[in-house]
Amino acid sequence: MKKIFALLLVVVMIFSMTACGQSGETKAEYNAALLLNGNLGDKSFFDSANQGLEKLKAELGADKFDFKVEQMGAKPEDEPKWEPTLLEYCDKKEYDVIIVGTWQMYDALAKASKEFPDQKFIFFDETFDFSSGEHNNIYNVLYKQNEVSFLVGAAAALMTTDGSLPMIDPSDSNIGFLGGMENPIINDFLVGYIQGAKEVNPDVKVKIAYVGDFWDSAKGKDLALTQYQSGGVDIGYNVAGAAGLGQIEAAADANKYAFGVDSDQAALLPEMAEFIPTSALKNVGNSIIRAIKLDLEGKLEYGVAESLGFSEGGVEIVKDAHYESMVPEAIRTQLDELEQKIINGEIVVDTALGKSTEEIQAIKDSVQ
């Protein structure tokens, strides 16, 4: 009996070591991997995704949920490793879900989805084409960036003629827009921005520039400075990821305003908060929390796309004490009314998605 008991004890110890790992740490019930085709510290899109996962881990506990972040870099020399890294994570079979985002990861995700049909994926901020009937292991979440940009455009057009504001020349109606790369998502921001601006001021003019990438903040700064110094712009909107940080630096240098994007950039950049009236948020982190909670309950539907706007909490502008101190009450009241009209369906915000190049150009031309 003693030999049998000793043998059983050894088996239990081996099982325990296998379950806990050599470090003695217990693996969480649900594990996620966030693969960034960029880096943390963008004070924007990727930081929002990471913060959502951190919040979920704090809420559920490390025994229930854990995650790993892989920062793959955003520069041209980093791109060749994006697909191999994604395939490597799939091959590990260690993660209940792998999270990737943006149009730049589309092809790599499509390949990984087919090669690893049992691996689940969350894909954010770019439309995935499910028409082939394949890829039923992908949940696709989108954001109605056109809706939140409508409010930013209205705010910019109202502020640029308000002589009570310290950094405004009310004699003209020029506002700025700085995009990262010209693609359907960035142009969806732009279309909403233009519509919102024209809603409150049909004579508004919009100076438009694209960086060409989402990481070159120096170029973003140069383009924004040109708008501020030569284009008569006194308030702009950056939709360019880390490159957009250059616009906020330009606003500080030129003593002008710049709206933030994706994260609360006034809070994240306190040394430049006086130039950031508010930020347009795509609640990437919240959408990931929502998706994983549904997956934990077995309720997340794969092979479909969802688009989240004001009504679903997918987008918003930051409305806090800083916003109240920066934006006059009359303008804030008007923005609240416009937001409610969007939610009620009284205002239908136009979208760039599905529009031709010629149609997008016509919208741009309407504010030149």
JSON list of C-alpha atoms in Angstrom, two decimals, residues 147-356:
[
{"chain": "A", "resi": 147, "resn": "GLU", "atom": "CA", "xyz": [-20.59, 59.88, -36.26]},
{"chain": "A", "resi": 148, "resn": "VAL", "atom": "CA", "xyz": [-18.05, 61.08, -33.71]},
{"chain": "A", "resi": 149, "resn": "SER", "atom": "CA", "xyz": [-16.23, 63.07, -36.38]},
{"chain": "A", "resi": 150, "resn": "PHE", "atom": "CA", "xyz": [-19.48, 64.85, -37.23]},
{"chain": "A", "resi": 151, "resn": "LEU", "atom": "CA", "xyz": [-19.46, 66.28, -33.70]},
{"chain": "A", "resi": 152, "resn": "VAL", "atom": "CA", "xyz": [-15.79, 67.24, -33.92]},
{"chain": "A", "resi": 153, "resn": "GLY", "atom": "CA", "xyz": [-16.41, 68.98, -37.24]},
{"chain": "A", "resi": 154, "resn": "ALA", "atom": "CA", "xyz": [-19.32, 70.90, -35.75]},
{"chain": "A", "resi": 155, "resn": "ALA", "atom": "CA", "xyz": [-17.22, 71.85, -32.73]},
{"chain": "A", "resi": 156, "resn": "ALA", "atom": "CA", "xyz": [-14.34, 73.02, -34.93]},
{"chain": "A", "resi": 157, "resn": "ALA", "atom": "CA", "xyz": [-16.61, 75.11, -37.18]},
{"chain": "A", "resi": 158, "resn": "LEU", "atom": "CA", "xyz": [-18.32, 76.71, -34.18]},
{"chain": "A", "resi": 159, "resn": "MET", "atom": "CA", "xyz": [-15.09, 77.42, -32.30]},
{"chain": "A", "resi": 160, "resn": "THR", "atom": "CA", "xyz": [-13.21, 78.89, -35.26]},
{"chain": "A", "resi": 161, "resn": "THR", "atom": "CA", "xyz": [-15.57, 81.88, -35.40]},
{"chain": "A", "resi": 162, "resn": "ASP", "atom": "CA", "xyz": [-15.89, 82.37, -31.63]},
{"chain": "A", "resi": 163, "resn": "GLY", "atom": "CA", "xyz": [-13.95, 85.50, -30.72]},
{"chain": "A", "resi": 164, "resn": "SER", "atom": "CA", "xyz": [-14.19, 84.74, -27.01]},
{"chain": "A", "resi": 165, "resn": "LEU", "atom": "CA", "xyz": [-11.63, 81.96, -27.39]},
{"chain": "A", "resi": 166, "resn": "PRO", "atom": "CA", "xyz": [-8.01, 83.04, -26.83]},
{"chain": "A", "resi": 167, "resn": "MET", "atom": "CA", "xyz": [-6.38, 81.30, -29.79]},
{"chain": "A", "resi": 168, "resn": "ILE", "atom": "CA", "xyz": [-9.03, 81.99, -32.42]},
{"chain": "A", "resi": 169, "resn": "ASP", "atom": "CA", "xyz": [-9.13, 84.52, -35.25]},
{"chain": "A", "resi": 170, "resn": "PRO", "atom": "CA", "xyz": [-12.89, 84.79, -35.89]},
{"chain": "A", "resi": 171, "resn": "SER", "atom": "CA", "xyz": [-12.45, 86.62, -39.19]},
{"chain": "A", "resi": 172, "resn": "ASP", "atom": "CA", "xyz": [-12.35, 83.42, -41.24]},
{"chain": "A", "resi": 173, "resn": "SER", "atom": "CA", "xyz": [-13.77, 79.89, -41.12]},
{"chain": "A", "resi": 174, "resn": "ASN", "atom": "CA", "xyz": [-10.76, 77.68, -41.85]},
{"chain": "A", "resi": 175, "resn": "ILE", "atom": "CA", "xyz": [-10.36, 74.37, -40.00]},
{"chain": "A", "resi": 176, "resn": "GLY", "atom": "CA", "xyz": [-7.84, 71.58, -40.54]},
{"chain": "A", "resi": 177, "resn": "PHE", "atom": "CA", "xyz": [-7.78, 67.81, -40.95]},
{"chain": "A", "resi": 178, "resn": "LEU", "atom": "CA", "xyz": [-4.66, 65.63, -40.74]},
{"chain": "A", "resi": 179, "resn": "GLY", "atom": "CA", "xyz": [-5.04, 61.99, -41.76]},
{"chain": "A", "resi": 180, "resn": "GLY", "atom": "CA", "xyz": [-2.50, 59.20, -41.52]},
{"chain": "A", "resi": 181, "resn": "MET", "atom": "CA", "xyz": [-2.93, 57.36, -44.82]},
{"chain": "A", "resi": 182, "resn": "GLU", "atom": "CA", "xyz": [-5.76, 57.91, -47.25]},
{"chain": "A", "resi": 183, "resn": "ASN", "atom": "CA", "xyz": [-7.94, 54.84, -46.91]},
{"chain": "A", "resi": 184, "resn": "PRO", "atom": "CA", "xyz": [-11.70, 54.21, -46.40]},
{"chain": "A", "resi": 185, "resn": "ILE", "atom": "CA", "xyz": [-11.55, 54.41, -42.60]},
{"chain": "A", "resi": 186, "resn": "ILE", "atom": "CA", "xyz": [-9.58, 57.69, -42.50]},
{"chain": "A", "resi": 187, "resn": "ASN", "atom": "CA", "xyz": [-11.81, 59.15, -45.19]},
{"chain": "A", "resi": 188, "resn": "ASP", "atom": "CA", "xyz": [-14.83, 58.10, -43.13]},
{"chain": "A", "resi": 189, "resn": "PHE", "atom": "CA", "xyz": [-13.48, 60.34, -40.37]},
{"chain": "A", "resi": 190, "resn": "LEU", "atom": "CA", "xyz": [-13.10, 63.10, -42.94]},
{"chain": "A", "resi": 191, "resn": "VAL", "atom": "CA", "xyz": [-16.57, 62.76, -44.47]},
{"chain": "A", "resi": 192, "resn": "GLY", "atom": "CA", "xyz": [-18.22, 62.97, -41.06]},
{"chain": "A", "resi": 193, "resn": "TYR", "atom": "CA", "xyz": [-15.99, 65.89, -40.06]},
{"chain": "A", "resi": 194, "resn": "ILE", "atom": "CA", "xyz": [-16.91, 67.86, -43.17]},
{"chain": "A", "resi": 195, "resn": "GLN", "atom": "CA", "xyz": [-20.62, 67.13, -42.81]},
{"chain": "A", "resi": 196, "resn": "GLY", "atom": "CA", "xyz": [-20.63, 68.23, -39.16]},
{"chain": "A", "resi": 197, "resn": "ALA", "atom": "CA", "xyz": [-18.75, 71.41, -39.96]},
{"chain": "A", "resi": 198, "resn": "LYS", "atom": "CA", "xyz": [-21.09, 72.29, -42.82]},
{"chain": "A", "resi": 199, "resn": "GLU", "atom": "CA", "xyz": [-24.13, 71.54, -40.64]},
{"chain": "A", "resi": 200, "resn": "VAL", "atom": "CA", "xyz": [-23.31, 74.56, -38.46]},
{"chain": "A", "resi": 201, "resn": "ASN", "atom": "CA", "xyz": [-21.47, 76.69, -41.04]},
{"chain": "A", "resi": 202, "resn": "PRO", "atom": "CA", "xyz": [-22.15, 76.05, -44.75]},
{"chain": "A", "resi": 203, "resn": "ASP", "atom": "CA", "xyz": [-19.27, 78.39, -45.67]},
{"chain": "A", "resi": 204, "resn": "VAL", "atom": "CA", "xyz": [-16.58, 76.53, -43.70]},
{"chain": "A", "resi": 205, "resn": "LYS", "atom": "CA", "xyz": [-13.29, 75.68, -45.42]},
{"chain": "A", "resi": 206, "resn": "VAL", "atom": "CA", "xyz": [-11.29, 72.55, -44.56]},
{"chain": "A", "resi": 207, "resn": "LYS", "atom": "CA", "xyz": [-7.55, 72.23, -45.18]},
{"chain": "A", "resi": 208, "resn": "ILE", "atom": "CA", "xyz": [-6.78, 68.53, -45.71]},
{"chain": "A", "resi": 209, "resn": "ALA", "atom": "CA", "xyz": [-3.43, 66.70, -45.52]},
{"chain": "A", "resi": 210, "resn": "TYR", "atom": "CA", "xyz": [-2.28, 63.07, -45.21]},
{"chain": "A", "resi": 211, "resn": "VAL", "atom": "CA", "xyz": [1.00, 62.01, -43.60]},
{"chain": "A", "resi": 212, "resn": "GLY", "atom": "CA", "xyz": [1.36, 58.84, -45.67]},
{"chain": "A", "resi": 213, "resn": "ASP", "atom": "CA", "xyz": [1.79, 56.59, -42.62]},
{"chain": "A", "resi": 214, "resn": "PHE", "atom": "CA", "xyz": [0.78, 56.36, -38.97]},
{"chain": "A", "resi": 215, "resn": "TRP", "atom": "CA", "xyz": [4.14, 56.77, -37.26]},
{"chain": "A", "resi": 216, "resn": "ASP", "atom": "CA", "xyz": [5.99, 59.80, -38.67]},
{"chain": "A", "resi": 217, "resn": "SER", "atom": "CA", "xyz": [5.14, 62.48, -36.11]},
{"chain": "A", "resi": 218, "resn": "ALA", "atom": "CA", "xyz": [7.79, 64.85, -37.50]},
{"chain": "A", "resi": 219, "resn": "LYS", "atom": "CA", "xyz": [6.07, 64.89, -40.89]},
{"chain": "A", "resi": 220, "resn": "GLY", "atom": "CA", "xyz": [2.69, 65.22, -39.18]},
{"chain": "A", "resi": 221, "resn": "LYS", "atom": "CA", "xyz": [3.98, 68.26, -37.34]},
{"chain": "A", "resi": 222, "resn": "ASP", "atom": "CA", "xyz": [5.30, 69.86, -40.54]},
{"chain": "A", "resi": 223, "resn": "LEU", "atom": "CA", "xyz": [1.99, 69.38, -42.35]},
{"chain": "A", "resi": 224, "resn": "ALA", "atom": "CA", "xyz": [-0.01, 70.75, -39.44]},
{"chain": "A", "resi": 225, "resn": "LEU", "atom": "CA", "xyz": [2.29, 73.76, -39.06]},
{"chain": "A", "resi": 226, "resn": "THR", "atom": "CA", "xyz": [1.72, 74.56, -42.73]},
{"chain": "A", "resi": 227, "resn": "GLN", "atom": "CA", "xyz": [-2.04, 74.54, -42.11]},
{"chain": "A", "resi": 228, "resn": "TYR", "atom": "CA", "xyz": [-1.72, 76.73, -39.01]},
{"chain": "A", "resi": 229, "resn": "GLN", "atom": "CA", "xyz": [0.85, 79.17, -40.36]},
{"chain": "A", "resi": 230, "resn": "SER", "atom": "CA", "xyz": [-0.05, 79.43, -44.05]},
{"chain": "A", "resi": 231, "resn": "GLY", "atom": "CA", "xyz": [-3.57, 78.04, -44.34]},
{"chain": "A", "resi": 232, "resn": "GLY", "atom": "CA", "xyz": [-5.34, 80.29, -41.89]},
{"chain": "A", "resi": 233, "resn": "VAL", "atom": "CA", "xyz": [-6.30, 77.31, -39.71]},
{"chain": "A", "resi": 234, "resn": "ASP", "atom": "CA", "xyz": [-6.69, 77.88, -35.99]},
{"chain": "A", "resi": 235, "resn": "ILE", "atom": "CA", "xyz": [-8.20, 74.52, -35.05]},
{"chain": "A", "resi": 236, "resn": "GLY", "atom": "CA", "xyz": [-7.39, 71.10, -36.52]},
{"chain": "A", "resi": 237, "resn": "TYR", "atom": "CA", "xyz": [-8.19, 67.41, -36.10]},
{"chain": "A", "resi": 238, "resn": "ASN", "atom": "CA", "xyz": [-5.58, 64.66, -36.09]},
{"chain": "A", "resi": 239, "resn": "VAL", "atom": "CA", "xyz": [-6.56, 61.18, -37.28]},
{"chain": "A", "resi": 240, "resn": "ALA", "atom": "CA", "xyz": [-3.11, 59.74, -37.78]},
{"chain": "A", "resi": 241, "resn": "GLY", "atom": "CA", "xyz": [-2.16, 57.50, -34.86]},
{"chain": "A", "resi": 242, "resn": "ALA", "atom": "CA", "xyz": [1.31, 58.26, -33.53]},
{"chain": "A", "resi": 243, "resn": "ALA", "atom": "CA", "xyz": [1.94, 60.57, -36.50]},
{"chain": "A", "resi": 244, "resn": "GLY", "atom": "CA", "xyz": [-0.94, 62.69, -35.25]},
{"chain": "A", "resi": 245, "resn": "LEU", "atom": "CA", "xyz": [1.00, 63.57, -32.13]},
{"chain": "A", "resi": 246, "resn": "GLY", "atom": "CA", "xyz": [2.93, 65.88, -34.45]},
{"chain": "A", "resi": 247, "resn": "GLN", "atom": "CA", "xyz": [-0.19, 67.96, -34.98]},
{"chain": "A", "resi": 248, "resn": "ILE", "atom": "CA", "xyz": [-0.60, 68.47, -31.24]},
{"chain": "A", "resi": 249, "resn": "GLU", "atom": "CA", "xyz": [3.03, 69.58, -31.04]},
{"chain": "A", "resi": 250, "resn": "ALA", "atom": "CA", "xyz": [2.38, 71.94, -33.95]},
{"chain": "A", "resi": 251, "resn": "ALA", "atom": "CA", "xyz": [-0.67, 73.37, -32.20]},
{"chain": "A", "resi": 252, "resn": "ALA", "atom": "CA", "xyz": [1.43, 74.07, -29.12]},
{"chain": "A", "resi": 253, "resn": "ASP", "atom": "CA", "xyz": [4.14, 75.74, -31.22]},
{"chain": "A", "resi": 254, "resn": "ALA", "atom": "CA", "xyz": [1.66, 77.83, -33.21]},
{"chain": "A", "resi": 255, "resn": "ASN", "atom": "CA", "xyz": [-0.59, 78.64, -30.23]},
{"chain": "A", "resi": 256, "resn": "LYS", "atom": "CA", "xyz": [-3.59, 76.99, -31.91]},
{"chain": "A", "resi": 257, "resn": "TYR", "atom": "CA", "xyz": [-6.03, 74.16, -31.14]},
{"chain": "A", "resi": 258, "resn": "ALA", "atom": "CA", "xyz": [-6.00, 70.48, -32.12]},
{"chain": "A", "resi": 259, "resn": "PHE", "atom": "CA", "xyz": [-8.66, 67.87, -31.40]},
{"chain": "A", "resi": 260, "resn": "GLY", "atom": "CA", "xyz": [-7.35, 64.54, -30.15]},
{"chain": "A", "resi": 261, "resn": "VAL", "atom": "CA", "xyz": [-8.39, 61.10, -31.34]},
{"chain": "A", "resi": 262, "resn": "ASP", "atom": "CA", "xyz": [-8.84, 57.49, -30.17]},
{"chain": "A", "resi": 263, "resn": "SER", "atom": "CA", "xyz": [-7.67, 58.16, -26.58]},
{"chain": "A", "resi": 264, "resn": "ASP", "atom": "CA", "xyz": [-8.18, 61.12, -24.24]},
{"chain": "A", "resi": 265, "resn": "GLN", "atom": "CA", "xyz": [-5.09, 62.93, -25.49]},
{"chain": "A", "resi": 266, "resn": "ALA", "atom": "CA", "xyz": [-5.57, 65.95, -23.22]},
{"chain": "A", "resi": 267, "resn": "ALA", "atom": "CA", "xyz": [-5.28, 63.61, -20.23]},
{"chain": "A", "resi": 268, "resn": "LEU", "atom": "CA", "xyz": [-2.38, 61.66, -21.73]},
{"chain": "A", "resi": 269, "resn": "LEU", "atom": "CA", "xyz": [-0.48, 64.82, -22.74]},
{"chain": "A", "resi": 270, "resn": "PRO", "atom": "CA", "xyz": [-1.06, 67.17, -19.79]},
{"chain": "A", "resi": 271, "resn": "GLU", "atom": "CA", "xyz": [1.79, 69.45, -20.83]},
{"chain": "A", "resi": 272, "resn": "MET", "atom": "CA", "xyz": [-0.16, 70.24, -24.03]},
{"chain": "A", "resi": 273, "resn": "ALA", "atom": "CA", "xyz": [-3.72, 69.89, -22.72]},
{"chain": "A", "resi": 274, "resn": "GLU", "atom": "CA", "xyz": [-4.43, 73.61, -23.10]},
{"chain": "A", "resi": 275, "resn": "PHE", "atom": "CA", "xyz": [-4.33, 73.14, -26.89]},
{"chain": "A", "resi": 276, "resn": "ILE", "atom": "CA", "xyz": [-6.65, 70.08, -26.96]},
{"chain": "A", "resi": 277, "resn": "PRO", "atom": "CA", "xyz": [-10.33, 70.99, -26.44]},
{"chain": "A", "resi": 278, "resn": "THR", "atom": "CA", "xyz": [-11.45, 67.36, -26.42]},
{"chain": "A", "resi": 279, "resn": "SER", "atom": "CA", "xyz": [-10.79, 64.05, -28.15]},
{"chain": "A", "resi": 280, "resn": "ALA", "atom": "CA", "xyz": [-12.88, 61.85, -30.40]},
{"chain": "A", "resi": 281, "resn": "LEU", "atom": "CA", "xyz": [-12.87, 58.35, -28.99]},
{"chain": "A", "resi": 282, "resn": "LYS", "atom": "CA", "xyz": [-13.21, 55.07, -30.77]},
{"chain": "A", "resi": 283, "resn": "ASN", "atom": "CA", "xyz": [-13.74, 52.94, -27.72]},
{"chain": "A", "resi": 284, "resn": "VAL", "atom": "CA", "xyz": [-11.47, 50.17, -28.95]},
{"chain": "A", "resi": 285, "resn": "GLY", "atom": "CA", "xyz": [-10.70, 49.00, -25.43]},
{"chain": "A", "resi": 286, "resn": "ASN", "atom": "CA", "xyz": [-14.36, 48.90, -24.44]},
{"chain": "A", "resi": 287, "resn": "SER", "atom": "CA", "xyz": [-15.29, 47.00, -27.60]},
{"chain": "A", "resi": 288, "resn": "ILE", "atom": "CA", "xyz": [-12.64, 44.37, -26.86]},
{"chain": "A", "resi": 289, "resn": "ILE", "atom": "CA", "xyz": [-13.88, 44.04, -23.27]},
{"chain": "A", "resi": 290, "resn": "ARG", "atom": "CA", "xyz": [-17.42, 43.58, -24.58]},
{"chain": "A", "resi": 291, "resn": "ALA", "atom": "CA", "xyz": [-16.34, 40.96, -27.13]},
{"chain": "A", "resi": 292, "resn": "ILE", "atom": "CA", "xyz": [-14.29, 38.87, -24.69]},
{"chain": "A", "resi": 293, "resn": "LYS", "atom": "CA", "xyz": [-17.02, 38.94, -22.04]},
{"chain": "A", "resi": 294, "resn": "LEU", "atom": "CA", "xyz": [-19.49, 37.68, -24.64]},
{"chain": "A", "resi": 295, "resn": "ASP", "atom": "CA", "xyz": [-16.99, 35.00, -25.69]},
{"chain": "A", "resi": 296, "resn": "LEU", "atom": "CA", "xyz": [-16.58, 33.88, -22.09]},
{"chain": "A", "resi": 297, "resn": "GLU", "atom": "CA", "xyz": [-20.35, 33.42, -21.99]},
{"chain": "A", "resi": 298, "resn": "GLY", "atom": "CA", "xyz": [-20.32, 31.57, -25.31]},
{"chain": "A", "resi": 299, "resn": "LYS", "atom": "CA", "xyz": [-22.38, 34.36, -26.89]},
{"chain": "A", "resi": 300, "resn": "LEU", "atom": "CA", "xyz": [-19.90, 36.05, -29.25]},
{"chain": "A", "resi": 301, "resn": "GLU", "atom": "CA", "xyz": [-20.92, 35.44, -32.84]},
{"chain": "A", "resi": 302, "resn": "TYR", "atom": "CA", "xyz": [-18.02, 34.75, -35.18]},
{"chain": "A", "resi": 303, "resn": "GLY", "atom": "CA", "xyz": [-18.10, 35.17, -38.93]},
{"chain": "A", "resi": 304, "resn": "VAL", "atom": "CA", "xyz": [-19.96, 38.49, -38.65]},
{"chain": "A", "resi": 305, "resn": "ALA", "atom": "CA", "xyz": [-19.19, 42.19, -38.34]},
{"chain": "A", "resi": 306, "resn": "GLU", "atom": "CA", "xyz": [-20.66, 44.70, -35.90]},
{"chain": "A", "resi": 307, "resn": "SER", "atom": "CA", "xyz": [-20.49, 48.48, -36.21]},
{"chain": "A", "resi": 308, "resn": "LEU", "atom": "CA", "xyz": [-20.70, 50.46, -32.97]},
{"chain": "A", "resi": 309, "resn": "GLY", "atom": "CA", "xyz": [-21.72, 54.12, -32.86]},
{"chain": "A", "resi": 310, "resn": "PHE", "atom": "CA", "xyz": [-23.06, 56.58, -30.29]},
{"chain": "A", "resi": 311, "resn": "SER", "atom": "CA", "xyz": [-26.02, 54.36, -29.45]},
{"chain": "A", "resi": 312, "resn": "GLU", "atom": "CA", "xyz": [-23.84, 51.34, -28.73]},
{"chain": "A", "resi": 313, "resn": "GLY", "atom": "CA", "xyz": [-21.12, 53.25, -26.87]},
{"chain": "A", "resi": 314, "resn": "GLY", "atom": "CA", "xyz": [-18.63, 52.55, -29.63]},
{"chain": "A", "resi": 315, "resn": "VAL", "atom": "CA", "xyz": [-17.71, 56.22, -30.08]},
{"chain": "A", "resi": 316, "resn": "GLU", "atom": "CA", "xyz": [-17.91, 59.42, -28.06]},
{"chain": "A", "resi": 317, "resn": "ILE", "atom": "CA", "xyz": [-16.19, 62.73, -27.45]},
{"chain": "A", "resi": 318, "resn": "VAL", "atom": "CA", "xyz": [-14.59, 63.29, -24.07]},
{"chain": "A", "resi": 319, "resn": "LYS", "atom": "CA", "xyz": [-16.92, 65.41, -21.93]},
{"chain": "A", "resi": 320, "resn": "ASP", "atom": "CA", "xyz": [-15.12, 66.17, -18.69]},
{"chain": "A", "resi": 321, "resn": "ALA", "atom": "CA", "xyz": [-14.11, 69.21, -16.65]},
{"chain": "A", "resi": 322, "resn": "HIS", "atom": "CA", "xyz": [-11.30, 69.97, -19.09]},
{"chain": "A", "resi": 323, "resn": "TYR", "atom": "CA", "xyz": [-13.75, 69.97, -22.01]},
{"chain": "A", "resi": 324, "resn": "GLU", "atom": "CA", "xyz": [-16.09, 72.23, -20.08]},
{"chain": "A", "resi": 325, "resn": "SER", "atom": "CA", "xyz": [-13.28, 74.67, -19.37]},
{"chain": "A", "resi": 326, "resn": "MET", "atom": "CA", "xyz": [-12.12, 74.73, -23.01]},
{"chain": "A", "resi": 327, "resn": "VAL", "atom": "CA", "xyz": [-15.37, 74.76, -24.97]},
{"chain": "A", "resi": 328, "resn": "PRO", "atom": "CA", "xyz": [-17.98, 77.50, -24.37]},
{"chain": "A", "resi": 329, "resn": "GLU", "atom": "CA", "xyz": [-21.27, 76.33, -22.88]},
{"chain": "A", "resi": 330, "resn": "ALA", "atom": "CA", "xyz": [-23.34, 77.46, -25.87]},
{"chain": "A", "resi": 331, "resn": "ILE", "atom": "CA", "xyz": [-21.23, 75.30, -28.18]},
{"chain": "A", "resi": 332, "resn": "ARG", "atom": "CA", "xyz": [-21.37, 72.33, -25.82]},
{"chain": "A", "resi": 333, "resn": "THR", "atom": "CA", "xyz": [-25.16, 72.59, -25.68]},
{"chain": "A", "resi": 334, "resn": "GLN", "atom": "CA", "xyz": [-25.37, 72.63, -29.46]},
{"chain": "A", "resi": 335, "resn": "LEU", "atom": "CA", "xyz": [-23.10, 69.60, -29.71]},
{"chain": "A", "resi": 336, "resn": "ASP", "atom": "CA", "xyz": [-25.28, 67.68, -27.25]},
{"chain": "A", "resi": 337, "resn": "GLU", "atom": "CA", "xyz": [-28.31, 68.47, -29.36]},
{"chain": "A", "resi": 338, "resn": "LEU", "atom": "CA", "xyz": [-26.57, 67.29, -32.54]},
{"chain": "A", "resi": 339, "resn": "GLU", "atom": "CA", "xyz": [-25.46, 64.06, -30.86]},
{"chain": "A", "resi": 340, "resn": "GLN", "atom": "CA", "xyz": [-29.01, 63.33, -29.74]},
{"chain": "A", "resi": 341, "resn": "LYS", "atom": "CA", "xyz": [-30.29, 63.95, -33.25]},
{"chain": "A", "resi": 342, "resn": "ILE", "atom": "CA", "xyz": [-27.80, 61.38, -34.58]},
{"chain": "A", "resi": 343, "resn": "ILE", "atom": "CA", "xyz": [-28.92, 58.86, -31.96]},
{"chain": "A", "resi": 344, "resn": "ASN", "atom": "CA", "xyz": [-32.59, 59.55, -32.76]},
{"chain": "A", "resi": 345, "resn": "GLY", "atom": "CA", "xyz": [-31.99, 59.22, -36.48]},
{"chain": "A", "resi": 346, "resn": "GLU", "atom": "CA", "xyz": [-32.92, 62.83, -37.20]},
{"chain": "A", "resi": 347, "resn": "ILE", "atom": "CA", "xyz": [-29.43, 63.32, -38.63]},
{"chain": "A", "resi": 348, "resn": "VAL", "atom": "CA", "xyz": [-27.98, 60.55, -40.78]},
{"chain": "A", "resi": 349, "resn": "VAL", "atom": "CA", "xyz": [-24.22, 60.93, -41.01]},
{"chain": "A", "resi": 350, "resn": "ASP", "atom": "CA", "xyz": [-22.75, 60.21, -44.41]},
{"chain": "A", "resi": 351, "resn": "THR", "atom": "CA", "xyz": [-20.00, 57.62, -44.78]},
{"chain": "A", "resi": 352, "resn": "ALA", "atom": "CA", "xyz": [-16.98, 57.18, -47.01]},
{"chain": "A", "resi": 353, "resn": "LEU", "atom": "CA", "xyz": [-17.38, 53.41, -46.92]},
{"chain": "A", "resi": 354, "resn": "GLY", "atom": "CA", "xyz": [-18.51, 52.22, -50.33]},
{"chain": "A", "resi": 355, "resn": "LYS", "atom": "CA", "xyz": [-17.92, 55.57, -52.01]},
{"chain": "A", "resi": 356, "resn": "SER", "atom": "CA", "xyz": [-15.79, 55.92, -55.13]}
]
